[in-house]
Short mmCIF file of C-alpha atoms in Angstrom, two decimals:
data_model
loop_
_atom_site.label_atom_id
_atom_site.label_comp_id
_atom_site.label_asym_id
_atom_site.label_seq_id
_atom_site.Cartn_x
_atom_site.Cartn_y
_atom_site.Cartn_z
CA MET A 1 0.00 0.00 0.00
CA ALA A 2 1.29 3.45 -0.89
CA SER A 3 1.12 6.45 1.43
CA SER A 4 -0.35 9.80 0.43
CA ASP A 5 2.97 10.92 -1.06
CA GLY A 6 3.20 7.82 -3.24
CA ARG A 7 5.74 5.99 -1.15
CA CYS A 8 5.47 2.35 -0.13
CA ALA A 9 4.36 2.16 3.49
CA ALA A 10 6.53 -0.94 4.00
CA CYS A 11 9.89 0.28 2.73
CA GLY A 12 9.50 3.84 1.46
CA CYS A 13 11.03 2.92 -1.89
CA VAL A 14 8.32 4.36 -4.11
CA GLY A 15 8.71 8.02 -4.91
CA PRO A 16 7.92 10.40 -7.75
CA ASN A 17 10.76 8.99 -9.87
CA PRO A 18 11.74 6.26 -10.55
CA GLY A 19 9.81 4.21 -8.00
CA SER A 20 6.27 5.13 -8.95
CA VAL A 21 6.89 5.03 -12.68
CA THR A 22 6.58 1.66 -14.40
CA LEU A 23 9.19 0.94 -17.02
CA PRO A 24 8.15 0.81 -20.69
CA ARG A 25 7.83 -2.76 -21.91
CA GLU A 26 10.80 -2.40 -24.27
CA GLU A 27 13.05 -1.22 -21.45
CA ALA A 28 11.85 -3.99 -19.14
CA GLU A 29 12.60 -6.59 -21.81
CA ALA A 30 16.08 -5.19 -22.43
CA ARG A 31 16.95 -5.03 -18.75
CA ALA A 32 15.58 -8.52 -18.08
CA ALA A 33 17.71 -9.90 -20.93
CA ALA A 34 20.79 -8.20 -19.46
CA LEU A 35 20.45 -9.76 -16.01
CA GLU A 36 23.17 -12.29 -15.21
CA PRO A 37 23.35 -15.21 -14.96
CA ALA A 38 21.10 -15.42 -18.01
CA GLY A 39 18.00 -17.54 -17.51
CA MET A 40 17.64 -16.88 -13.78
CA TRP A 41 14.78 -14.38 -14.18
CA VAL A 42 11.78 -14.64 -16.51
CA LEU A 43 9.79 -11.61 -17.60
CA ALA A 44 6.00 -12.04 -17.64
CA PRO A 45 4.36 -11.87 -21.09
CA ASP A 46 2.75 -8.54 -20.21
CA GLY A 47 6.04 -7.15 -18.89
CA SER A 48 4.66 -6.50 -15.41
CA ARG A 49 6.56 -9.08 -13.32
CA LEU A 50 9.98 -10.72 -12.98
CA THR A 51 9.98 -14.29 -11.70
CA ARG A 52 12.68 -16.67 -10.51
CA ARG A 53 11.54 -20.25 -9.92
CA PHE A 54 13.44 -23.39 -8.94
CA VAL A 55 13.15 -26.56 -6.87
CA ALA A 56 15.44 -26.72 -3.85
CA LYS A 57 17.10 -29.96 -2.76
CA ASN A 58 15.04 -30.01 0.43
CA PHE A 59 12.93 -27.85 2.74
CA LEU A 60 15.87 -26.51 4.73
CA GLU A 61 17.66 -25.38 1.55
CA ALA A 62 14.49 -23.61 0.41
CA MET A 63 14.08 -21.82 3.73
CA SER A 64 17.76 -20.90 3.84
CA PHE A 65 17.43 -19.28 0.42
CA LEU A 66 14.33 -17.34 1.45
CA ASN A 67 15.96 -16.11 4.65
CA ASP A 68 19.09 -15.00 2.79
CA ALA A 69 16.98 -13.30 0.11
CA ALA A 70 14.99 -11.49 2.80
CA ALA A 71 18.21 -10.16 4.30
CA VAL A 72 19.28 -8.82 0.89
CA ALA A 73 15.91 -7.12 0.39
CA GLU A 74 16.31 -5.37 3.76
CA ARG A 75 19.73 -3.95 2.96
CA PRO A 76 19.76 -0.13 2.98
CA ASP A 77 21.10 -0.03 -0.58
CA VAL A 78 18.23 -2.23 -1.80
CA SER A 79 15.24 -1.60 0.49
CA HIS A 80 12.67 -3.29 -1.74
CA HIS A 81 10.61 -6.39 -1.06
CA PRO A 82 9.85 -9.40 -3.28
CA ASP A 83 6.87 -11.72 -3.14
CA PHE A 84 7.93 -15.15 -1.88
CA HIS A 85 6.03 -18.36 -2.64
CA LEU A 86 6.96 -21.78 -1.25
CA THR A 87 4.88 -24.72 -2.45
CA THR A 88 5.20 -28.51 -2.12
CA TYR A 89 7.71 -27.74 0.66
CA ARG A 90 10.66 -26.86 -1.62
CA THR A 91 9.47 -25.26 -4.86
CA VAL A 92 10.54 -21.64 -4.57
CA GLU A 93 9.15 -18.77 -6.60
CA VAL A 94 10.30 -15.17 -6.21
CA VAL A 95 8.16 -12.55 -7.93
CA LEU A 96 9.31 -8.96 -8.33
CA TRP A 97 7.10 -5.96 -9.02
CA THR A 98 6.47 -2.62 -7.37
CA HIS A 99 3.07 -2.86 -5.73
CA ALA A 100 2.37 0.85 -5.48
CA ALA A 101 3.25 1.35 -9.14
CA GLY A 102 1.39 -1.72 -10.38
CA GLY A 103 4.30 -3.06 -12.41
CA LEU A 104 8.07 -3.14 -12.81
CA THR A 105 10.20 -0.17 -11.83
CA ASP A 106 13.90 0.50 -11.57
CA TYR A 107 13.82 -0.83 -8.00
CA ASP A 108 12.76 -4.30 -9.16
CA PHE A 109 15.77 -4.68 -11.43
CA LYS A 110 18.06 -3.37 -8.72
CA LEU A 111 16.63 -6.04 -6.41
CA ALA A 112 16.95 -8.76 -9.08
CA GLU A 113 20.64 -7.92 -9.49
CA ALA A 114 21.17 -8.07 -5.73
CA LEU A 115 19.31 -11.38 -5.40
CA GLY A 116 21.61 -12.91 -8.01
CA SER A 117 24.10 -13.30 -5.15
CA VAL A 118 21.72 -15.56 -3.21
CA ALA A 119 22.17 -19.20 -4.21
CA CYS A 120 20.47 -22.45 -3.31
CA LEU A 121 21.38 -26.12 -3.57
CA CYS A 122 18.77 -27.34 -6.03
CA SER A 123 17.12 -30.68 -6.64
CA PRO A 124 19.35 -32.83 -8.89
CA LYS A 125 16.29 -34.05 -10.77
CA TRP A 126 15.19 -30.46 -11.44
CA LEU A 127 18.71 -29.50 -12.53
CA LYS A 128 18.80 -32.28 -15.12
CA ASP A 129 15.37 -31.63 -16.64
CA PRO A 130 15.91 -30.20 -20.16
CA ALA A 131 12.91 -27.91 -19.62
CA ASN A 132 14.90 -26.14 -16.91
CA GLU A 133 18.19 -25.89 -18.79
CA SER A 134 18.72 -22.12 -18.77
CA ALA A 135 17.44 -21.63 -15.23
CA ALA A 136 19.43 -24.63 -13.97
CA VAL A 137 22.68 -23.33 -15.45
CA ALA A 138 22.00 -19.92 -13.90
CA GLU A 139 21.36 -21.43 -10.47
CA ASN A 140 24.47 -23.60 -10.80
CA ILE A 141 26.61 -20.57 -11.61
CA ALA A 142 25.21 -18.71 -8.60
CA PHE A 143 25.84 -21.67 -6.32
CA SER A 144 29.32 -22.45 -7.60
CA LYS A 145 30.37 -18.81 -7.40
CA ARG A 146 29.17 -18.73 -3.82
CA ASN A 147 31.59 -21.57 -3.20
CA GLY A 148 34.58 -19.92 -4.83
CA ALA A 149 34.47 -21.26 -8.38
CA THR A 150 36.73 -19.64 -10.96
CA SER A 151 35.58 -21.35 -14.16
CA VAL A 152 32.43 -21.36 -16.25
CA PRO A 153 30.96 -24.53 -17.83
CA ALA A 154 30.84 -24.99 -21.57
CA ASN A 155 27.05 -25.18 -21.55
CA VAL A 156 26.51 -21.67 -20.21
CA PRO A 157 23.73 -20.16 -22.37
CA ALA A 158 24.53 -17.44 -24.89
CA GLY A 159 24.45 -14.05 -23.25
CA ILE A 160 26.61 -14.91 -20.24
CA SER A 161 30.16 -13.76 -20.78
CA ALA A 162 32.93 -15.83 -19.28
CA ALA A 163 34.39 -12.70 -17.74
CA GLY A 164 31.08 -11.64 -16.22
CA ALA A 165 30.31 -15.07 -14.85
CA SER A 166 33.84 -15.58 -13.58
CA ALA A 167 33.60 -12.33 -11.68
CA GLY A 168 30.82 -13.90 -9.61
CA VAL A 169 27.21 -12.90 -9.19
CA GLY A 170 27.65 -11.37 -5.78
CA VAL A 171 30.69 -10.52 -3.70
CA GLY A 172 28.91 -11.14 -0.42
CA ALA A 173 27.71 -14.61 -1.39
CA ALA A 174 31.04 -15.56 -2.94
CA SER A 175 32.91 -14.49 0.18
CA ALA A 176 30.56 -16.37 2.47
CA GLY A 177 30.83 -19.51 0.38
CA ALA A 178 34.60 -19.34 0.13
CA GLU A 179 34.86 -18.98 3.89
CA ALA A 180 32.50 -21.89 4.49
CA THR A 181 34.38 -24.20 2.13
CA GLY A 182 37.88 -23.06 2.95
CA GLY A 183 38.09 -21.22 -0.35
CA THR A 184 38.58 -24.35 -2.43
CA GLY A 185 35.61 -23.93 -4.75
CA THR A 186 34.59 -26.00 -7.76
CA ASP A 187 33.40 -25.53 -11.28
CA VAL A 188 29.77 -26.07 -12.19
CA GLY A 189 30.35 -29.42 -13.88
CA THR A 190 32.14 -30.77 -10.83
CA PHE A 191 29.42 -29.34 -8.62
CA LEU A 192 26.75 -31.27 -10.51
CA SER A 193 28.77 -34.48 -10.29
CA ASN A 194 29.21 -34.00 -6.55
CA VAL A 195 25.51 -33.38 -6.05
CA ASP A 196 24.66 -36.59 -7.88
CA ALA A 197 27.22 -38.57 -5.92
CA GLU A 198 26.13 -37.25 -2.54
CA SER A 199 22.36 -37.39 -3.05
CA SER A 200 20.52 -40.33 -1.59
CA PRO A 201 17.42 -41.74 -3.37
CA ALA A 202 15.30 -40.01 -0.74
CA THR A 203 16.63 -36.55 -1.59
CA ALA A 204 17.61 -36.73 -5.25
CA THR A 205 14.21 -35.79 -6.62
#
């Protein structure tokens, strides 16, 4: 809900410009296409929403992602809130749009860029489904960069530069992952192999 001056009552991010002004469809399409890793975010057909959807390995991974994403949204340099949806205990959907403006604004793309640093260990079955190829590669890049990876797999979709991907999708996430793993890291291909090897039949779905 917006206040009388047009600002969002929850976070104050909506003002005369750019927060209360929805982006033209052409600009929204161009900015969505430029988001890295490519395939992580999908623009709605009417250009009014950005959505990121994936299946986490388990419930705890899904909740960890949502908690980390919430912390990013609360950062002073972001201060914008996504819609979170968790269904069938581990299917995560993040939907971005500016409620007071009724569509996408500059703040939504700023948030999408920031959320690119938040990674999740995904379901191996979901990762291997050809229907999820672009999104799966994007999530793998985010996860591997969080764990200190320095290389990019050969099957990265067109639109992701090796230099851009190698730079990581978020300094904060990469630092946290490197610290947690002792800075060893792995490439995306090795990551997928490790996930398959470590997943039991009960969790590899």
